[in-house]
Coordinates of C-alpha atoms in Angstrom, one line a residue:
M686 CA -1.8 21.6 51.6
A687 CA -3.8 23.7 49.1
L688 CA -5.0 22.1 45.9
I689 CA -3.9 23.7 42.6
C690 CA -5.8 23.7 39.3
A691 CA -3.6 22.0 36.7
I692 CA -4.7 24.6 34.1
S693 CA -4.9 27.9 35.9
N694 CA -2.3 27.0 38.6
E695 CA -4.6 28.6 41.2
V696 CA -6.5 27.3 44.2
P697 CA -9.9 26.1 42.8
E698 CA -13.2 27.3 44.2
V699 CA -14.7 23.9 43.4
A700 CA -12.1 21.2 43.0
V701 CA -12.6 18.1 40.9
V702 CA -10.3 15.3 39.9
S703 CA -10.0 13.6 36.5
P704 CA -10.0 9.8 36.8
S705 CA -8.0 9.7 33.6
S706 CA -4.9 11.7 34.7
G707 CA -5.5 12.1 38.4
A708 CA -5.0 15.8 38.1
V709 CA -7.0 18.5 40.0
F710 CA -8.9 21.2 38.2
E711 CA -11.2 24.1 38.8
K712 CA -14.6 22.6 37.9
R713 CA -15.8 25.4 35.6
I714 CA -12.5 25.5 33.7
I715 CA -12.2 21.8 33.1
E716 CA -15.9 21.5 32.2
K717 CA -15.4 24.1 29.5
Y718 CA -12.3 22.3 28.2
I719 CA -14.1 19.0 28.0
I720 CA -17.1 20.5 26.2
E721 CA -14.7 22.0 23.6
N722 CA -12.3 19.1 23.2
G723 CA -13.8 15.9 24.8
V724 CA -10.5 14.7 26.3
D725 CA -8.4 15.1 29.5
P726 CA -6.0 18.0 28.8
L727 CA -3.1 16.1 30.4
S728 CA -3.6 12.5 29.3
G729 CA -5.3 13.2 26.0
K730 CA -7.8 10.4 26.7
E731 CA -11.5 10.7 26.3
L732 CA -13.2 12.4 29.2
R733 CA -16.8 13.4 30.0
V734 CA -18.1 16.0 32.4
E735 CA -19.9 13.4 34.4
D736 CA -16.7 11.4 34.9
L737 CA -15.2 14.2 37.0
I738 CA -15.0 13.5 40.8
E739 CA -15.7 16.5 43.0
I740 CA -13.4 16.9 46.0
K741 CA -14.9 18.1 49.3
T742 CA -12.8 21.0 50.6
P743 CA -13.3 23.6 53.3
P744 CA -15.6 26.3 51.9
I745 CA -14.0 29.4 50.8
V746 CA -15.5 32.4 52.6
K747 CA -16.8 34.8 50.0
P748 CA -17.9 38.3 50.5
K749 CA -21.6 39.3 50.1
P750 CA -22.7 39.5 46.4
P751 CA -21.3 42.7 45.1
S752 CA -23.2 45.1 42.9
A753 CA -22.5 45.1 39.2
T754 CA -20.6 48.4 39.5
S755 CA -18.5 47.5 42.6
I756 CA -14.8 46.8 42.5
P757 CA -15.3 43.1 43.5
A758 CA -17.6 42.7 40.5
T759 CA -14.8 44.1 38.3
L760 CA -12.4 41.7 39.9
K761 CA -14.8 38.8 39.3
A762 CA -14.9 39.7 35.6
M763 CA -11.1 40.0 35.5
Q764 CA -10.9 36.5 37.1
D765 CA -13.2 35.0 34.5
E766 CA -11.1 36.6 31.7
W767 CA -8.0 35.2 33.4
D768 CA -9.5 31.7 33.5
A769 CA -10.4 31.9 29.9
L770 CA -6.9 33.1 29.0
M771 CA -5.3 30.3 31.0
L772 CA -7.5 27.7 29.3
H773 CA -6.7 29.1 25.8
T774 CA -3.0 29.2 26.6
F775 CA -3.0 25.7 27.9
T776 CA -4.7 24.5 24.8
Q777 CA -2.2 26.2 22.6
R778 CA 0.6 24.7 24.6
Q779 CA -0.8 21.2 24.1
Q780 CA -1.2 21.9 20.4
L781 CA 2.4 23.1 20.1
Q782 CA 3.6 20.0 21.9
T783 CA 1.7 17.8 19.5
A784 CA 3.1 19.6 16.5
R785 CA 6.6 19.3 17.8
Q786 CA 6.1 15.5 18.3
E787 CA 4.7 15.2 14.8
L788 CA 7.6 17.1 13.3
S789 CA 10.1 15.1 15.3
H790 CA 8.5 11.9 14.0
A791 CA 8.5 13.1 10.4
L792 CA 12.2 14.1 10.6
Y793 CA 13.1 10.7 12.1
Q794 CA 11.0 9.0 9.4
H795 CA 12.8 11.0 6.7
D796 CA 16.3 10.2 8.1
A797 CA 15.4 6.5 8.3
A798 CA 14.2 6.5 4.7
C799 CA 17.4 8.2 3.6
R800 CA 19.6 5.6 5.4
V801 CA 17.6 2.7 3.9
I802 CA 17.7 4.2 0.3
A803 CA 21.4 4.9 0.6
R804 CA 22.1 1.3 1.5
L805 CA 19.8 0.0 -1.2
T806 CA 21.7 2.2 -3.8
K807 CA 24.8 0.1 -3.0
E808 CA 23.0 -3.2 -3.0
V809 CA 21.2 -2.7 -6.4
T810 CA 24.5 -2.2 -8.1
A811 CA 25.0 -6.0 -7.7
L812 CA 21.4 -6.6 -8.8
T813 CA 22.0 -4.6 -12.0
Q814 CA 25.2 -6.5 -12.8
E815 CA 23.4 -9.8 -12.3
R816 CA 20.5 -8.8 -14.4
K817 CA 22.7 -7.7 -17.3
R818 CA 24.6 -11.0 -17.0
R819 CA 21.4 -13.0 -17.3
G820 CA 20.2 -10.9 -20.2
R821 CA 23.1 -11.9 -22.4
T822 CA 21.8 -15.5 -22.8
V823 CA 18.5 -17.2 -23.2
P824 CA 17.8 -19.3 -20.1
E825 CA 18.3 -23.0 -20.6
G826 CA 15.0 -24.8 -20.8
L827 CA 13.0 -21.7 -21.9
V828 CA 10.1 -22.9 -24.0
S829 CA 10.1 -21.9 -27.7
P830 CA 7.4 -19.8 -29.4
D831 CA 6.2 -22.9 -31.3
Q832 CA 5.8 -24.7 -28.0
I833 CA 3.7 -21.7 -26.6
R834 CA 1.5 -22.0 -29.7
A835 CA 0.9 -25.7 -28.8
F836 CA -0.1 -24.9 -25.2
L837 CA -3.4 -26.5 -24.1
T838 CA -5.5 -26.1 -20.9
L839 CA -4.1 -28.7 -18.5
A840 CA -6.2 -28.0 -15.4
S841 CA -9.0 -25.9 -14.0
H842 CA -9.4 -25.4 -10.3
P843 CA -12.7 -23.8 -9.2
G844 CA -12.6 -24.6 -5.5
L845 CA -9.9 -22.2 -4.2
H846 CA -12.3 -19.5 -3.1
S847 CA -15.9 -19.2 -1.8
A848 CA -18.7 -19.9 -4.3
S849 CA -21.0 -17.6 -2.5
V850 CA -18.8 -14.6 -3.3
P851 CA -17.4 -15.6 -6.7
G852 CA -14.3 -14.2 -8.3
I853 CA -10.5 -14.5 -8.1
L854 CA -9.0 -11.0 -8.3
S855 CA -5.2 -11.5 -8.2
L856 CA -2.5 -14.0 -8.8
D857 CA 1.2 -14.7 -8.2
I858 CA 3.6 -17.6 -8.4
N859 CA 6.3 -18.5 -5.8
P860 CA 9.6 -17.5 -7.7
S861 CA 11.6 -20.1 -5.9
D862 CA 9.0 -22.9 -6.0
H863 CA 6.9 -22.7 -9.1
S864 CA 4.5 -25.4 -7.9
K865 CA 3.0 -22.9 -5.4
L866 CA 0.5 -20.3 -6.6
L867 CA -1.1 -17.5 -4.6
T868 CA -4.5 -16.1 -5.3
G869 CA -6.6 -13.3 -3.8
G870 CA -10.4 -13.5 -3.8
N871 CA -13.6 -11.5 -3.7
D872 CA -14.3 -13.6 -0.5
R873 CA -11.7 -11.5 1.4
N874 CA -9.3 -14.5 1.6
A875 CA -5.9 -15.4 0.0
T876 CA -5.1 -19.0 -0.9
V877 CA -1.8 -20.8 -1.4
F878 CA -2.2 -23.7 -3.8
N879 CA 0.2 -26.5 -4.8
K880 CA -0.5 -27.2 -8.5
D881 CA 1.6 -30.5 -8.4
T882 CA -0.3 -32.0 -5.5
E883 CA -3.5 -30.1 -6.3
Q884 CA -3.8 -29.3 -2.6
V885 CA -4.6 -26.1 -0.8
V886 CA -1.6 -25.3 1.3
A887 CA -3.0 -22.4 3.3
I888 CA -6.1 -20.1 3.5
L889 CA -5.2 -16.7 4.8
K890 CA -8.1 -14.9 6.5
G891 CA -7.9 -11.5 8.0
H892 CA -8.8 -8.8 5.5
T893 CA -12.2 -7.2 6.0
K894 CA -12.7 -6.6 2.2
K895 CA -11.7 -8.3 -1.0
V896 CA -8.0 -9.1 -1.7
T897 CA -7.0 -7.3 -4.8
R898 CA -3.2 -7.6 -4.9
V899 CA -0.9 -10.5 -3.9
I900 CA 2.8 -11.1 -3.9
Y901 CA 4.8 -14.3 -3.1
H902 CA 8.1 -13.5 -1.6
P903 CA 11.0 -14.8 -3.8
D904 CA 13.2 -16.2 -0.9
E905 CA 10.8 -17.0 1.9
D906 CA 7.5 -18.8 2.5
T907 CA 5.9 -15.4 3.0
V908 CA 3.2 -13.7 1.0
I909 CA 1.9 -10.1 1.0
T910 CA -1.7 -9.1 0.3
A911 CA -3.6 -5.8 -0.1
S912 CA -7.2 -4.8 0.1
P913 CA -9.6 -1.9 -0.2
D914 CA -9.8 -2.2 3.6
H915 CA -6.8 0.2 3.6
T916 CA -4.3 -2.5 4.9
I917 CA -1.5 -4.5 3.6
R918 CA -0.8 -7.8 5.4
V919 CA 2.4 -9.9 5.5
W920 CA 1.7 -13.6 6.1
N921 CA 3.7 -16.6 7.3
V922 CA 2.4 -19.4 5.0
P923 CA 3.2 -22.4 7.2
T924 CA 1.2 -20.9 10.1
S925 CA -1.4 -19.1 8.0
Q926 CA -1.0 -16.1 10.3
T927 CA -0.4 -12.4 9.8
S928 CA 3.1 -11.4 10.9
V929 CA 2.9 -7.7 10.1
I930 CA 0.1 -5.3 9.2
L931 CA 1.0 -2.2 7.2
R932 CA -1.3 0.8 7.6
S933 CA 0.5 3.0 5.1
H934 CA -2.6 4.4 3.4
D935 CA -5.9 6.3 4.2
G936 CA -7.7 4.7 1.2
P937 CA -8.0 1.4 -0.6
V938 CA -4.7 0.0 -1.6
T939 CA -4.5 -0.3 -5.4
G940 CA -0.9 -1.4 -6.2
L941 CA 1.8 -3.6 -4.7
S942 CA 5.4 -4.3 -5.7
L943 CA 8.2 -5.9 -3.7
H944 CA 11.7 -4.3 -3.9
P945 CA 14.3 -6.7 -5.5
T946 CA 16.1 -7.0 -2.1
G947 CA 12.9 -8.6 -0.7
D948 CA 12.8 -6.3 2.3
Y949 CA 10.7 -3.3 1.2
L950 CA 7.4 -2.7 -0.3
L951 CA 6.0 -0.2 -2.7
S952 CA 2.3 0.5 -2.6
T953 CA -0.2 2.9 -4.1
S954 CA -3.7 4.0 -3.1
T955 CA -6.7 6.0 -3.9
D956 CA -5.4 8.4 -1.2
Q957 CA -3.2 9.8 -4.0
H958 CA 0.0 8.7 -2.4
W959 CA 2.7 6.0 -3.0
A960 CA 4.3 4.6 0.1
F961 CA 7.6 2.8 0.7
S962 CA 7.5 0.5 3.8
D963 CA 9.6 -2.1 5.7
I964 CA 7.9 -5.5 5.5
R965 CA 9.8 -6.8 8.6
T966 CA 8.8 -4.0 11.0
G967 CA 5.8 -2.5 9.3
A968 CA 7.5 0.9 9.4
L969 CA 6.4 3.5 6.9
L970 CA 9.7 4.9 5.5
S971 CA 8.3 7.3 2.9
K972 CA 4.9 8.5 1.7
V973 CA 4.7 10.8 -1.3
S974 CA 1.8 12.6 -2.8
D975 CA 1.2 12.5 -6.6
S976 CA 1.1 16.2 -7.6
S977 CA -1.8 15.6 -10.1
G978 CA -4.2 15.1 -7.2
V979 CA -5.8 11.9 -8.5
S980 CA -6.0 8.3 -7.3
L981 CA -3.1 6.0 -8.1
T982 CA -4.1 2.7 -9.6
T983 CA -1.1 0.5 -9.9
A984 CA 2.7 0.3 -9.1
Q985 CA 5.7 -1.7 -10.2
F986 CA 9.4 -1.6 -9.3
H987 CA 12.0 -1.7 -12.1
P988 CA 14.2 -4.8 -11.8
D989 CA 17.1 -2.7 -10.5
G990 CA 15.0 -1.3 -7.7
L991 CA 16.0 2.4 -8.0
I992 CA 13.1 3.5 -10.1
F993 CA 9.5 2.5 -10.3
G994 CA 6.3 3.2 -12.2
T995 CA 2.8 4.2 -11.1
G996 CA -0.4 4.5 -13.0
T997 CA -3.1 7.0 -12.3
E998 CA -6.9 7.4 -12.5
N999 CA -6.4 10.1 -15.2
S1000 CA -4.5 8.0 -17.7
Q1001 CA -0.9 8.9 -16.7
V1002 CA 2.0 6.6 -16.4
K1003 CA 4.8 8.1 -14.2
I1004 CA 8.3 7.0 -13.5
W1005 CA 9.8 7.9 -10.1
D1006 CA 13.3 8.0 -8.7
L1007 CA 13.3 6.2 -5.3
K1008 CA 16.3 8.0 -3.9
E1009 CA 15.1 11.5 -4.8
Q1010 CA 11.5 10.5 -4.3
S1011 CA 10.6 12.6 -7.3
N1012 CA 8.7 12.1 -10.6
V1013 CA 11.4 11.9 -13.3
A1014 CA 9.4 10.9 -16.5
N1015 CA 5.8 10.8 -17.7
F1016 CA 4.3 8.6 -20.4
P1017 CA 1.0 10.1 -21.7
G1018 CA -1.1 8.6 -24.4
H1019 CA -3.6 6.2 -22.7
V1020 CA -7.3 7.0 -22.3
G1021 CA -9.0 6.0 -19.1
P1022 CA -7.5 4.8 -15.8
V1023 CA -4.3 2.8 -16.1
T1024 CA -5.0 -0.8 -15.1
S1025 CA -1.5 -2.5 -15.2
I1026 CA 2.2 -1.8 -15.8
S1027 CA 5.0 -4.3 -16.1
F1028 CA 8.8 -3.9 -16.6
S1029 CA 10.7 -6.4 -18.7
E1030 CA 13.4 -8.4 -17.0
N1031 CA 16.2 -6.7 -19.1
G1032 CA 15.0 -3.4 -17.7
Y1033 CA 14.7 -1.7 -21.1
Y1034 CA 10.9 -2.0 -21.8
L1035 CA 7.8 -1.0 -19.9
A1036 CA 4.4 -2.4 -20.9
T1037 CA 1.3 -0.4 -19.9
A1038 CA -2.4 -0.9 -20.2
A1039 CA -5.5 1.2 -19.5
E1040 CA -9.3 1.1 -20.1
D1041 CA -8.7 1.9 -23.8
A1042 CA -8.2 -1.7 -25.1
C1043 CA -4.6 -1.2 -26.0
V1044 CA -1.1 -2.1 -24.7
K1045 CA 1.7 0.4 -25.1
L1046 CA 5.3 -0.5 -25.1
W1047 CA 7.9 2.1 -24.0
D1048 CA 11.6 2.2 -24.5
L1049 CA 13.0 3.4 -21.1
R1050 CA 16.3 4.4 -22.7
K1051 CA 14.6 6.8 -25.1
L1052 CA 11.6 7.5 -23.0
K1053 CA 9.2 7.0 -25.9
N1054 CA 6.4 4.8 -27.0
F1055 CA 7.7 2.5 -29.8
K1056 CA 4.8 0.1 -30.2
T1057 CA 1.1 0.0 -29.5
I1058 CA -0.9 -3.3 -29.5
Q1059 CA -4.5 -2.3 -30.3
L1060 CA -7.0 -5.0 -29.2
E1061 CA -10.7 -5.3 -30.1
E1062 CA -13.0 -2.5 -29.1
G1063 CA -14.2 -3.0 -25.5
Y1064 CA -11.4 -5.4 -24.6
A1065 CA -10.9 -5.0 -20.9
I1066 CA -7.2 -5.5 -19.9
K1067 CA -6.8 -6.3 -16.2
E1068 CA -3.1 -7.3 -16.0
L1069 CA 0.2 -7.5 -18.0
C1070 CA 3.1 -9.8 -17.2
F1071 CA 6.5 -10.4 -18.8
D1072 CA 8.1 -13.8 -18.2
Q1073 CA 11.3 -14.0 -16.2
S1074 CA 13.5 -13.9 -19.3
G1075 CA 11.7 -11.0 -20.9
T1076 CA 10.9 -13.1 -24.0
Y1077 CA 7.1 -13.2 -23.7
L1078 CA 4.4 -10.9 -22.6
A1079 CA 1.0 -12.1 -21.4
I1080 CA -2.2 -10.1 -21.2
A1081 CA -5.2 -11.0 -19.0
G1082 CA -8.6 -9.5 -19.7
T1083 CA -11.4 -10.5 -21.9
D1084 CA -9.3 -13.5 -22.6
V1085 CA -5.6 -14.5 -22.0
R1086 CA -3.1 -13.8 -24.7
V1087 CA 0.7 -14.4 -25.1
Y1088 CA 3.0 -12.3 -27.3
L1089 CA 6.5 -12.8 -28.5
C1090 CA 8.6 -9.7 -27.5
R1091 CA 10.7 -7.7 -29.9
Q1092 CA 8.5 -8.9 -32.8
W1093 CA 5.4 -8.3 -30.6
Q1094 CA 3.7 -11.2 -32.4
E1095 CA 0.6 -12.8 -31.0
L1096 CA 1.4 -16.5 -30.3
K1097 CA -1.6 -17.8 -28.4
V1098 CA -5.1 -16.9 -27.2
F1099 CA -6.8 -18.8 -24.4
N1100 CA -10.6 -18.5 -24.3
D1101 CA -11.4 -21.0 -21.6
H1102 CA -12.5 -18.6 -18.9
T1103 CA -16.3 -17.9 -18.8
A1104 CA -15.7 -14.4 -17.3
S1105 CA -13.0 -11.8 -17.4
A1106 CA -9.4 -12.9 -16.6
T1107 CA -8.0 -11.0 -13.7
G1108 CA -4.4 -12.3 -13.4
V1109 CA -1.7 -14.1 -15.4
R1110 CA 1.8 -15.4 -14.6
F1111 CA 4.5 -17.5 -16.3
G1112 CA 5.9 -20.5 -14.6
K1113 CA 9.7 -21.2 -14.6
N1114 CA 11.1 -20.8 -18.1
A1115 CA 7.5 -20.2 -19.3
Q1116 CA 7.0 -24.0 -19.1
Y1117 CA 3.4 -23.3 -18.0
I1118 CA 1.1 -20.3 -17.7
A1119 CA -1.5 -19.7 -15.0
S1120 CA -4.5 -17.4 -15.1
T1121 CA -7.3 -16.4 -12.8
S1122 CA -10.8 -15.1 -13.5
M1123 CA -14.0 -13.7 -12.1
D1124 CA -15.4 -17.1 -13.1
R1125 CA -13.8 -18.4 -9.8
T1126 CA -11.2 -20.6 -11.5
L1127 CA -7.5 -20.9 -11.6
K1128 CA -6.4 -22.3 -15.0
L1129 CA -3.1 -23.8 -16.0
Y1130 CA -1.8 -24.1 -19.6
G1131 CA 1.1 -26.0 -21.0
I1132 CA 2.1 -29.0 -23.1
E1133 CA 0.6 -32.3 -22.3

């Protein structure tokens, strides 16, 4: 049986076999393809010319070498042109097939995102009603402004991260167990710490660069971490193992926010996109480019989960509609990259900060800035955080400050860190406050 070249569909003069796909090719045609593309045209795997295996076949009887002007010479030139045409056609066919596969995947991804968002739209109705119900009353046990003023430093923990690569960069508290705190470090690790027993519960190792964002899941012993290594990791705390790796971005991940349902994650990156992903499967459901063409710096879901905010490298704060995946409002006014944004629990206010030493408060019902807290010149704000009741706002930066909302009155300043504070969180009912710093410590504040 005659051998047939998989590209030209003709009997090859010199037959070779690719060890990658097992297909037979005309030697001169496949060598040209490999030089141009570096892969097997059928399997798509890397292939080198020296990997080809020549097949010994009965020699093809050729006529004597023709003169350049003879008919056989013309036929030879036509054959060479035909071979080149077949190679070009085959390459185009492969490219078309790849494009079709990519389009099919994109359509499937879009449909999956639409189905998820349609379901979330129904679920968040209940979330909104529950939030409004909570907002009508002050939580029982919430500490008073006078008690906040009396807060002292209760503990300082310097041993959660490596001393050789100092600095804690991010912080979160377990919403269902306020004794557990989560920190992300310059040492590429995340640490779960129990403040009551003063014991390290888990050290999570896997990122190849520093851990800049951390989230503790509200209902499960699961945490989520992000890094400039372009990945987001979902961890099982009891086993200290990664359960899912999200590769949603082509650049350092700069912002993380968990959807109120606890199943989906919002992330931002220097790749100028925000992404919406499934934390169970790792599936990327949506990825949308910011039209301004600059890096995104932070992200936060609104408590209802249908809108969210992002910050940009060029001072913009943007509000997005998750269902429509569109930018629906912009809040200008900051100078410098936006460093942090935080929605209040009642869903009415948004606090934003940038590298301009001020905090701006926005009324989401009127889409306007109604208050600006101007701090000292050079004050570096790293993070903002409302407590769960929306009564207090904390600022982490050059120091740690707590403000009473509505009056926006400064209640307390903590100056215990010896370097910039990077994270701040309120414990349940604001009964304690935690902060982290580049000085490698986790500090806890409360009433003795």
